[in-house]
Coordinates of C-alpha atoms (C1' of nucleotides) in Angstrom, one line a residue:
Chain A
M990 CA -31.5 -16.0 -27.8
R991 CA -30.7 -12.6 -26.3
I992 CA -27.5 -10.7 -26.9
S993 CA -26.0 -11.8 -23.6
A994 CA -26.7 -15.5 -24.5
L995 CA -25.0 -14.9 -27.9
A996 CA -22.1 -13.4 -26.1
E997 CA -21.8 -16.5 -23.9
A998 CA -22.2 -18.9 -26.8
T999 CA -19.4 -17.3 -28.7
G1000 CA -17.1 -16.1 -26.0
V1001 CA -17.3 -12.5 -27.4
S1002 CA -18.3 -9.7 -25.1
V1003 CA -21.6 -7.9 -25.4
A1004 CA -19.8 -4.7 -26.1
T1005 CA -17.9 -6.2 -29.0
L1006 CA -21.1 -7.8 -30.4
K1007 CA -22.8 -4.4 -30.4
Y1008 CA -19.7 -3.0 -32.1
Y1009 CA -20.0 -5.7 -34.8
L1010 CA -23.7 -4.9 -35.2
R1011 CA -22.8 -1.2 -35.7
E1012 CA -20.1 -2.0 -38.1
G1013 CA -22.3 -4.3 -40.1
L1014 CA -20.3 -7.4 -39.5
L1015 CA -23.3 -9.0 -37.8
H1016 CA -26.8 -8.9 -39.1
P1017 CA -29.4 -7.6 -36.6
G1018 CA -31.5 -10.0 -34.7
A1019 CA -35.2 -10.2 -35.0
V1020 CA -36.6 -7.2 -33.1
R1021 CA -39.1 -8.3 -30.5
S1022 CA -39.5 -4.9 -28.8
R1023 CA -37.6 -1.8 -28.6
T1024 CA -35.3 -3.3 -26.0
Q1025 CA -35.2 -6.9 -27.1
A1026 CA -33.9 -8.8 -30.2
D1027 CA -33.7 -12.4 -30.9
Y1028 CA -30.5 -14.0 -32.1
D1029 CA -30.2 -17.5 -33.5
E1030 CA -27.7 -20.1 -34.8
T1031 CA -26.9 -17.9 -37.9
H1032 CA -25.6 -15.2 -35.5
V1033 CA -23.5 -17.7 -33.6
E1034 CA -22.0 -19.0 -36.8
R1035 CA -21.4 -15.5 -38.2
V1036 CA -19.6 -14.4 -35.0
R1037 CA -17.4 -17.4 -35.1
L1038 CA -16.7 -16.8 -38.8
V1039 CA -15.7 -13.2 -38.1
R1040 CA -13.4 -14.3 -35.3
A1041 CA -11.9 -17.0 -37.5
L1042 CA -11.2 -14.6 -40.3
G1043 CA -9.7 -12.1 -38.0
D1044 CA -7.7 -14.3 -35.6
V1045 CA -6.6 -17.1 -37.9
G1046 CA -6.8 -15.5 -41.3
G1047 CA -5.3 -12.2 -40.0
L1048 CA -7.8 -10.0 -41.9
D1049 CA -8.8 -6.6 -40.6
L1050 CA -12.4 -5.7 -40.1
A1051 CA -12.8 -3.8 -43.3
T1052 CA -11.6 -6.8 -45.3
I1053 CA -13.9 -9.1 -43.3
R1054 CA -16.8 -6.9 -44.1
R1055 CA -16.0 -7.1 -47.8
V1056 CA -15.6 -10.9 -47.6
L1057 CA -19.0 -11.2 -45.9
A1058 CA -20.6 -9.0 -48.5
T1059 CA -19.1 -11.1 -51.3
I1060 CA -20.4 -14.3 -49.8
A1061 CA -23.8 -12.8 -49.2
E1062 CA -24.3 -11.6 -52.8
P1063 CA -21.6 -12.9 -55.1
D1064 CA -21.1 -11.0 -58.3
V1065 CA -20.0 -14.0 -60.3
E1066 CA -21.2 -12.8 -63.7
R1067 CA -18.9 -9.9 -63.8
V1068 CA -15.5 -11.2 -62.8
G1069 CA -15.9 -14.9 -62.2
I1070 CA -15.6 -16.7 -59.0
L1071 CA -11.8 -16.2 -58.5
G1072 CA -12.2 -12.6 -59.4
A1073 CA -14.9 -12.1 -56.9
A1074 CA -12.8 -13.7 -54.2
Q1075 CA -9.8 -11.6 -55.1
R1076 CA -11.7 -8.4 -55.2
S1077 CA -13.2 -8.9 -51.8
L1078 CA -9.7 -9.6 -50.4
L1079 CA -8.0 -6.7 -52.1
G1080 CA -10.7 -4.1 -51.6
E1081 CA -9.6 -0.6 -52.8
A1082 CA -6.4 -2.0 -54.2
F1083 CA -8.4 -4.2 -56.7
V1084 CA -8.2 -2.9 -60.2
E1085 CA -10.7 -4.1 -62.7
I1086 CA -8.5 -6.1 -65.0
D1087 CA -9.9 -4.4 -68.1
D1088 CA -9.3 -1.0 -66.6
A1089 CA -5.6 -1.7 -66.0
P1090 CA -3.7 1.2 -67.5
G1091 CA -1.4 0.7 -70.3
E1092 CA 1.5 0.3 -67.9
L1093 CA 1.9 -3.3 -68.9
D1094 CA 5.1 -3.8 -70.7
P1095 CA 5.1 -7.0 -72.7
D1096 CA 8.7 -6.5 -73.6
S1097 CA 10.1 -6.7 -70.1
P1098 CA 7.7 -8.8 -68.0
S1099 CA 8.5 -9.2 -64.4
R1100 CA 10.3 -12.2 -63.0
A1101 CA 7.0 -13.7 -61.7
R1102 CA 5.4 -13.3 -65.2
R1103 CA 8.4 -14.9 -66.9
F1104 CA 8.3 -17.7 -64.4
A1105 CA 4.6 -18.4 -64.8
A1106 CA 4.9 -18.2 -68.5
A1107 CA 7.9 -20.6 -68.6
R1108 CA 5.9 -23.0 -66.4
G1109 CA 3.1 -23.0 -68.9
W1110 CA 0.7 -21.5 -66.3
R1111 CA -2.2 -19.9 -68.1
I1112 CA -2.5 -16.7 -66.1
D1113 CA -3.6 -13.2 -67.2
P1114 CA -0.4 -11.1 -67.1
R1115 CA -2.4 -8.3 -65.5
D1116 CA -3.2 -10.5 -62.5
P1117 CA -2.2 -8.5 -59.4
V1118 CA -1.2 -11.7 -57.6
L1119 CA 1.8 -11.8 -60.0
D1120 CA 2.9 -8.5 -58.4
D1121 CA 2.5 -10.1 -55.0
L1122 CA 4.8 -12.9 -56.0
D1123 CA 7.3 -10.5 -57.3
A1124 CA 7.3 -8.6 -54.0
A1125 CA 7.6 -11.8 -52.0
W1126 CA 10.4 -13.1 -54.2
D1127 CA 12.2 -9.8 -54.0
A1128 CA 11.8 -9.8 -50.2
C1129 CA 13.6 -13.2 -50.1
D1130 CA 16.4 -11.8 -52.2
A1131 CA 16.6 -8.7 -49.9
A1132 CA 16.9 -11.1 -47.0
G1133 CA 19.6 -13.1 -48.6
I1134 CA 17.6 -16.2 -48.9
G1135 CA 18.5 -17.8 -52.2
V1136 CA 15.3 -18.7 -54.0
D1137 CA 16.4 -19.6 -57.4
E1138 CA 14.2 -20.7 -60.3
A1139 CA 14.8 -24.4 -59.4
R1140 CA 13.6 -23.9 -55.9
M1141 CA 10.7 -21.8 -57.1
S1142 CA 9.8 -24.6 -59.5
A1143 CA 9.7 -27.1 -56.7
Y1144 CA 7.4 -24.7 -54.7
A1145 CA 5.2 -24.3 -57.7
D1146 CA 4.9 -28.1 -58.1
A1147 CA 3.7 -28.4 -54.6
T1148 CA 1.3 -25.5 -54.8
E1149 CA -0.1 -26.9 -58.0
T1150 CA -1.1 -30.1 -56.3
V1151 CA -2.6 -28.1 -53.5
A1152 CA -4.6 -26.1 -56.0
E1153 CA -5.9 -29.2 -57.7
V1154 CA -7.2 -30.4 -54.3
D1155 CA -8.7 -26.9 -53.7
V1156 CA -10.4 -26.7 -57.0
A1157 CA -11.7 -30.2 -56.8
S1158 CA -13.4 -29.4 -53.5
V1159 CA -15.3 -26.4 -54.9
P1160 CA -19.1 -27.0 -55.2
R1161 CA -20.8 -26.6 -58.6
E1162 CA -23.4 -24.2 -57.3
P1163 CA -22.1 -20.6 -57.8
A1164 CA -23.0 -19.1 -54.5
A1165 CA -21.5 -22.0 -52.5
A1166 CA -18.5 -22.0 -54.8
V1167 CA -17.8 -18.3 -54.1
R1168 CA -18.1 -19.0 -50.4
Q1169 CA -15.7 -21.9 -50.6
V1170 CA -13.2 -20.1 -52.7
V1171 CA -13.1 -16.9 -50.7
L1172 CA -12.9 -18.6 -47.3
G1173 CA -10.6 -21.3 -48.5
T1174 CA -8.2 -18.7 -49.9
V1175 CA -8.0 -17.1 -46.5
L1176 CA -8.3 -19.9 -44.1
V1177 CA -6.3 -22.7 -45.7
D1178 CA -3.1 -20.6 -45.9
P1179 CA -2.6 -20.8 -42.1
V1180 CA -3.2 -24.6 -42.3
L1181 CA -0.6 -24.9 -44.9
A1182 CA 1.8 -22.7 -43.0
A1183 CA 1.4 -24.8 -39.9
L1184 CA 1.9 -28.0 -41.8
R1185 CA 5.0 -26.6 -43.4
R1186 CA 6.5 -25.9 -40.0
L1187 CA 5.6 -29.3 -38.7
A1188 CA 7.1 -30.9 -41.8
H1189 CA 10.3 -29.0 -41.2
Q1190 CA 10.4 -30.5 -37.8
H1191 CA 9.8 -34.0 -39.1
V1192 CA 12.2 -33.7 -42.0
A1193 CA 14.9 -32.3 -39.8
V1194 CA 14.5 -35.0 -37.2
S1195 CA 14.4 -37.7 -39.9
R1196 CA 17.7 -36.5 -41.3
E1197 CA 19.4 -36.6 -38.0
T1198 CA 18.1 -40.0 -37.0
P1199 CA 16.8 -41.8 -40.1
P1200 CA 13.8 -44.0 -39.4
S1201 CA 14.7 -47.6 -38.9
Chain B
M1270 CA 26.7 7.9 -46.6
R1271 CA 24.7 10.3 -44.5
I1272 CA 21.2 9.5 -43.1
S1273 CA 19.5 11.4 -45.9
A1274 CA 21.3 9.3 -48.5
L1275 CA 20.3 6.2 -46.6
A1276 CA 16.7 7.4 -46.7
E1277 CA 17.0 8.0 -50.4
A1278 CA 18.6 4.6 -51.1
T1279 CA 15.9 2.7 -49.2
G1280 CA 12.8 4.8 -49.8
V1281 CA 12.3 5.2 -46.1
S1282 CA 11.9 8.7 -44.6
V1283 CA 14.7 10.1 -42.4
A1284 CA 12.2 10.4 -39.5
T1285 CA 11.4 6.7 -39.7
L1286 CA 15.1 5.8 -39.9
K1287 CA 15.7 7.7 -36.7
Y1288 CA 12.8 5.9 -35.2
Y1289 CA 14.4 2.5 -36.2
L1290 CA 17.7 3.6 -34.7
R1291 CA 15.9 4.5 -31.5
E1292 CA 14.1 1.2 -31.4
G1293 CA 17.2 -0.8 -32.0
L1294 CA 16.1 -2.1 -35.4
L1295 CA 19.0 -0.4 -37.1
H1296 CA 22.6 -0.4 -35.8
P1297 CA 24.1 3.1 -35.4
G1298 CA 26.3 4.4 -38.1
A1299 CA 30.0 5.2 -37.6
V1300 CA 30.0 8.5 -35.7
R1301 CA 32.1 11.1 -37.5
S1302 CA 31.2 14.1 -35.4
R1303 CA 28.4 15.1 -33.1
T1304 CA 26.2 15.8 -36.1
Q1305 CA 27.4 13.3 -38.6
A1306 CA 27.3 9.6 -38.9
D1307 CA 28.3 7.3 -41.7
Y1308 CA 26.0 4.6 -43.0
D1309 CA 27.1 1.9 -45.4
E1310 CA 25.7 -1.1 -47.3
T1311 CA 25.0 -3.0 -44.2
H1312 CA 22.5 -0.3 -43.2
V1313 CA 20.8 -0.4 -46.5
E1314 CA 20.5 -4.1 -46.3
R1315 CA 19.2 -4.0 -42.8
V1316 CA 16.5 -1.4 -43.6
R1317 CA 15.4 -3.4 -46.6
L1318 CA 15.2 -6.5 -44.4
V1319 CA 13.2 -4.8 -41.8
R1320 CA 10.7 -3.5 -44.4
A1321 CA 10.6 -7.0 -46.1
L1322 CA 9.8 -8.7 -42.7
G1323 CA 7.2 -6.1 -42.0
D1324 CA 5.5 -5.5 -45.3
V1325 CA 5.8 -9.0 -46.8
G1326 CA 6.1 -11.2 -43.8
G1327 CA 3.6 -9.2 -41.8
L1328 CA 5.7 -9.1 -38.7
D1329 CA 5.3 -6.3 -36.1
L1330 CA 8.4 -4.4 -35.0
A1331 CA 8.7 -6.3 -31.7
T1332 CA 8.9 -9.6 -33.6
I1333 CA 11.3 -8.1 -36.1
R1334 CA 13.6 -7.0 -33.3
R1335 CA 13.6 -10.5 -31.9
V1336 CA 14.3 -12.0 -35.3
L1337 CA 17.2 -9.7 -35.9
A1338 CA 18.6 -10.5 -32.4
T1339 CA 18.3 -14.2 -33.1
I1340 CA 20.2 -13.8 -36.4
A1341 CA 22.9 -11.7 -34.8
E1342 CA 23.6 -14.1 -32.0
P1343 CA 21.9 -17.4 -32.4
D1344 CA 21.5 -19.6 -29.4
V1345 CA 21.7 -22.9 -31.2
E1346 CA 23.1 -24.9 -28.4
R1347 CA 20.0 -24.6 -26.2
V1348 CA 17.1 -25.4 -28.4
G1349 CA 18.4 -26.2 -31.8
I1350 CA 18.0 -24.3 -35.0
L1351 CA 14.3 -24.7 -35.4
G1352 CA 13.8 -24.0 -31.8
A1353 CA 15.7 -20.7 -32.0
A1354 CA 13.7 -19.8 -35.1
Q1355 CA 10.4 -20.5 -33.4
R1356 CA 11.3 -18.7 -30.2
S1357 CA 12.2 -15.6 -32.0
L1358 CA 8.9 -15.6 -33.9
L1359 CA 6.8 -16.5 -30.9
G1360 CA 8.4 -14.2 -28.4
E1361 CA 6.7 -14.2 -25.0
A1362 CA 4.3 -16.9 -26.1
F1363 CA 7.2 -19.3 -26.5
V1364 CA 7.3 -21.9 -23.8
E1365 CA 10.5 -23.8 -23.2
I1366 CA 9.5 -27.3 -24.2
D1367 CA 10.9 -28.9 -21.1
D1368 CA 9.1 -26.4 -18.9
A1369 CA 5.7 -27.2 -20.4
P1370 CA 3.4 -28.0 -17.5
G1371 CA 1.9 -31.4 -17.1
E1372 CA -1.2 -30.2 -19.0
L1373 CA -0.4 -32.6 -21.8
D1374 CA -3.0 -35.3 -22.0
P1375 CA -1.6 -38.4 -23.8
D1376 CA -5.0 -40.1 -23.6
S1377 CA -6.9 -37.5 -25.7
P1378 CA -4.5 -35.8 -28.1
S1379 CA -5.8 -33.1 -30.3
R1380 CA -6.8 -33.6 -33.9
A1381 CA -3.6 -32.2 -35.1
R1382 CA -1.6 -34.5 -32.9
R1383 CA -3.5 -37.6 -34.0
F1384 CA -3.1 -36.5 -37.6
A1385 CA 0.6 -36.0 -37.3
A1386 CA 1.0 -39.3 -35.5
A1387 CA -1.1 -41.2 -38.0
R1388 CA 1.1 -39.8 -40.7
G1389 CA 4.3 -41.0 -39.1
W1390 CA 5.6 -37.5 -38.6
R1391 CA 8.1 -37.5 -35.8
I1392 CA 7.1 -34.4 -33.9
D1393 CA 7.2 -33.6 -30.2
P1394 CA 3.6 -33.6 -29.0
R1395 CA 4.3 -30.5 -27.0
D1396 CA 5.2 -28.5 -30.2
P1397 CA 3.0 -25.3 -30.1
V1398 CA 2.7 -25.4 -33.9
L1399 CA 0.4 -28.4 -33.4
D1400 CA -1.9 -26.0 -31.5
D1401 CA -1.7 -23.6 -34.4
L1402 CA -2.7 -26.3 -36.8
D1403 CA -5.6 -27.2 -34.5
A1404 CA -6.8 -23.6 -34.4
A1405 CA -6.5 -23.2 -38.2
W1406 CA -8.3 -26.5 -38.8
D1407 CA -11.1 -25.5 -36.4
A1408 CA -11.4 -22.2 -38.2
C1409 CA -12.0 -24.0 -41.4
D1410 CA -14.7 -26.0 -39.7
A1411 CA -16.3 -22.9 -38.3
A1412 CA -16.3 -21.4 -41.7
G1413 CA -18.0 -24.4 -43.2
I1414 CA -15.1 -25.4 -45.4
G1415 CA -14.9 -29.1 -45.3
V1416 CA -11.3 -30.1 -44.7
D1417 CA -11.4 -33.8 -44.0
E1418 CA -8.5 -36.0 -43.2
A1419 CA -8.1 -36.9 -46.9
R1420 CA -7.7 -33.3 -48.0
M1421 CA -5.4 -32.6 -45.0
S1422 CA -3.3 -35.6 -46.1
A1423 CA -3.0 -34.1 -49.6
Y1424 CA -1.9 -30.8 -48.1
A1425 CA 0.5 -32.6 -45.8
D1426 CA 2.1 -34.4 -48.8
A1427 CA 2.6 -31.1 -50.6
T1428 CA 4.0 -29.3 -47.6
E1429 CA 6.3 -32.2 -47.0
T1430 CA 7.9 -31.8 -50.4
V1431 CA 8.2 -28.1 -49.7
A1432 CA 9.9 -28.8 -46.4
E1433 CA 12.4 -31.2 -48.1
V1434 CA 13.4 -28.4 -50.4
D1435 CA 13.6 -26.0 -47.5
V1436 CA 15.7 -28.2 -45.4
A1437 CA 18.0 -29.1 -48.3
S1438 CA 18.7 -25.4 -48.8
V1439 CA 19.9 -24.8 -45.2
P1440 CA 23.6 -24.2 -45.0
R1441 CA 25.8 -26.4 -42.8
E1442 CA 27.3 -23.5 -40.8
P1443 CA 25.1 -22.9 -37.7
A1444 CA 24.8 -19.1 -37.8
A1445 CA 24.0 -19.1 -41.5
A1446 CA 21.6 -21.9 -40.9
V1447 CA 19.7 -20.0 -38.3
R1448 CA 19.4 -17.0 -40.5
Q1449 CA 18.1 -19.1 -43.4
V1450 CA 15.6 -21.0 -41.3
V1451 CA 14.2 -17.9 -39.5
L1452 CA 13.9 -15.7 -42.5
G1453 CA 12.8 -18.6 -44.7
T1454 CA 10.0 -19.5 -42.3
V1455 CA 8.7 -16.0 -42.5
L1456 CA 9.4 -14.9 -46.0
V1457 CA 8.6 -18.1 -48.0
D1458 CA 5.1 -18.3 -46.7
P1459 CA 4.0 -15.3 -48.8
V1460 CA 5.7 -16.8 -51.8
L1461 CA 3.8 -20.1 -51.4
A1462 CA 0.5 -18.2 -50.8
A1463 CA 1.0 -16.2 -54.0
L1464 CA 1.9 -19.4 -55.9
R1465 CA -1.2 -21.1 -54.6
R1466 CA -3.5 -18.3 -55.9
L1467 CA -1.8 -18.3 -59.3
A1468 CA -2.1 -22.1 -59.4
H1469 CA -5.8 -21.7 -58.6
Q1470 CA -6.1 -19.5 -61.6
H1471 CA -4.2 -21.9 -63.8
V1472 CA -6.0 -25.0 -62.7
A1473 CA -9.4 -23.3 -63.0
V1474 CA -8.7 -22.0 -66.5
S1475 CA -7.3 -25.4 -67.6
R1476 CA -10.5 -27.1 -66.4
E1477 CA -12.7 -24.8 -68.5
T1478 CA -10.6 -25.0 -71.6
P1479 CA -8.3 -27.9 -71.4
P1480 CA -4.9 -27.4 -73.0
S1481 CA -4.8 -28.8 -76.5
Chain C
dC1211 C1' -46.6 -3.9 -8.5
dA1212 C1' -42.2 -2.4 -7.3
dA1213 C1' -37.4 -3.4 -7.5
dT1214 C1' -34.1 -5.1 -10.3
dC1215 C1' -32.1 -6.6 -14.6
dT1216 C1' -31.4 -6.3 -19.5
dT1217 C1' -31.7 -4.3 -24.0
dG1218 C1' -30.9 -1.2 -28.1
dG1219 C1' -28.9 2.9 -29.1
dG1220 C1' -25.5 6.2 -28.8
dT1221 C1' -21.1 8.6 -27.6
dA1222 C1' -16.7 8.8 -25.7
dG1223 C1' -12.5 6.9 -24.3
dC1224 C1' -8.5 3.6 -24.2
dG1225 C1' -4.3 1.0 -25.3
dG1226 C1' -1.3 -0.4 -28.8
dT1227 C1' 1.3 0.3 -33.2
dA1228 C1' 3.9 2.6 -36.4
dC1229 C1' 5.2 6.3 -37.6
dT1230 C1' 5.5 11.9 -38.2
dA1231 C1' 6.5 16.6 -36.9
dT1232 C1' 9.0 19.9 -34.5
dC1233 C1' 12.5 21.8 -32.0
dC1234 C1' 17.4 22.3 -30.7
dA1235 C1' 22.2 23.3 -30.7
dA1236 C1' 26.3 21.5 -32.9
dT1237 C1' 28.4 21.0 -37.1
dG1238 C1' 29.1 20.7 -42.4
dT1239 C1' 29.0 22.9 -46.9
dC1240 C1' 29.1 26.4 -50.4
Chain D
dG1101 C1' 29.2 33.9 -43.1
dA1102 C1' 24.8 32.2 -44.7
dC1103 C1' 22.3 28.2 -45.1
dA1104 C1' 21.5 23.2 -44.7
dT1105 C1' 22.0 19.0 -42.3
dT1106 C1' 22.7 16.1 -38.4
dG1107 C1' 21.9 13.5 -34.0
dG1108 C1' 19.2 13.6 -30.1
dA1109 C1' 15.0 14.3 -27.8
dT1110 C1' 10.0 15.0 -27.1
dA1111 C1' 5.4 15.4 -28.4
dG1112 C1' 1.8 14.5 -31.5
dT1113 C1' -0.9 11.9 -35.1
dA1114 C1' -3.8 8.4 -37.4
dC1115 C1' -5.7 4.2 -37.3
dC1116 C1' -7.5 -0.1 -35.3
dG1117 C1' -10.2 -2.9 -32.4
dC1118 C1' -12.3 -2.8 -29.0
dT1119 C1' -14.3 -1.1 -24.0
dA1120 C1' -16.8 1.7 -20.8
dC1121 C1' -20.4 4.4 -19.7
dC1122 C1' -25.0 6.5 -20.0
dC1123 C1' -29.8 6.6 -21.0
dA1124 C1' -34.6 5.5 -21.2
dA1125 C1' -37.7 1.8 -22.7
dG1126 C1' -39.1 -2.5 -21.6
dA1127 C1' -38.7 -7.4 -19.5
dT1128 C1' -38.3 -10.3 -15.3
dT1129 C1' -38.7 -11.6 -10.6
dG1130 C1' -40.2 -11.7 -5.8

DNA sequence: CAATCTTGGGTAGCGGTACTATCCAATGTC
DNA sequence: GACATTGGATAGTACCGCTACCCAAGATTG
């Protein structure tokens, strides 16, 4: 399969494919001569994956590159599967959890930390996702959306059942597990977001005109 | 409060505030003289809201402008509260549901449509969110993440309980309701995403070392 | 075998987004 | 009266994700 055929198969222009090759998002094809390389199904899949991560997952190319690298050679030993996933998605911003400076204040933990603790969630208080939750929660406050602890608890219940399903679907084999976790973290979020909007519609309609 | 004080209060540079004023994202202050205007708490809140929608919600400025316009003068009569929310978030891409061309094929509905129907969700088959769900679901397939109907059902269960909470928190008064729905749609997604990642962590840890 | 693609490789440019910097004359402030 | 600040305007910047163009080597077709 030549590059033009790959372009046709994926719906991505030849120029863009060359760009992906240059950027290291797409592995080179088998070189047949100086002006010909052979691409196969793995290239088609890769291109589709890159587009999926970008268009649906909303990742930029730098993050996509890290995600692909993580999948290619997962560094499970060092930080575990979830750690590897998180590091690939955070990039520069990722701080090795042991290296975290002594900024942690056990006397006045953030709202997210208190919430997680109260819930009995066993989470390292240095986990940066806790800061994400604080930021998102604060943003809701700034917008005047009342998200009190009760509502947050209901959300946490729901996400916990989601997480059980997610974890149950992770393969035992480490490399496949990393792949599933990294891609699942990114690509299932949009699925859940769409389902939530649809559920809004359904619930709203059902309240107006209850099902007979 | 002068513009420099507003900048200090919000952590946004004066240059950027001027830019927001120009772009209509921030209402002008009370003009005291040709070189002085007075800003108040409403301006502080507005700036914080704009940053929250951008930084946390990931919206671009054009979308933020539409969201603010929708909140300011909701057009509830025409398309209902959820419709108003959706239109402000979709912008150009929004197609009046009655105007939808006859492209709808009732004989071969998409996977998302079949799924929603099988679930008993009462959703207009022309709802564009169904297409979003199809795209997100397809992206999971393209990535090799197996999301079968069973898993999707579990996700739908979870989002349905989230949606119940969401709908229950919507005020009765129309203008406040539109505000809650539009902002809640955008800003709660990141909260749920963070909770899901934390729940992953918790569930994974609990499986390794079950709670005593 | 010659005319016509097509390819890899490279460089340069483009359109959009979200600011940022600079200048100005009018006006506040000390 | 010296200096800082403001609104208003214009121009410039940095980054991102492509896109366009060029070239010479090599493949394909009539």
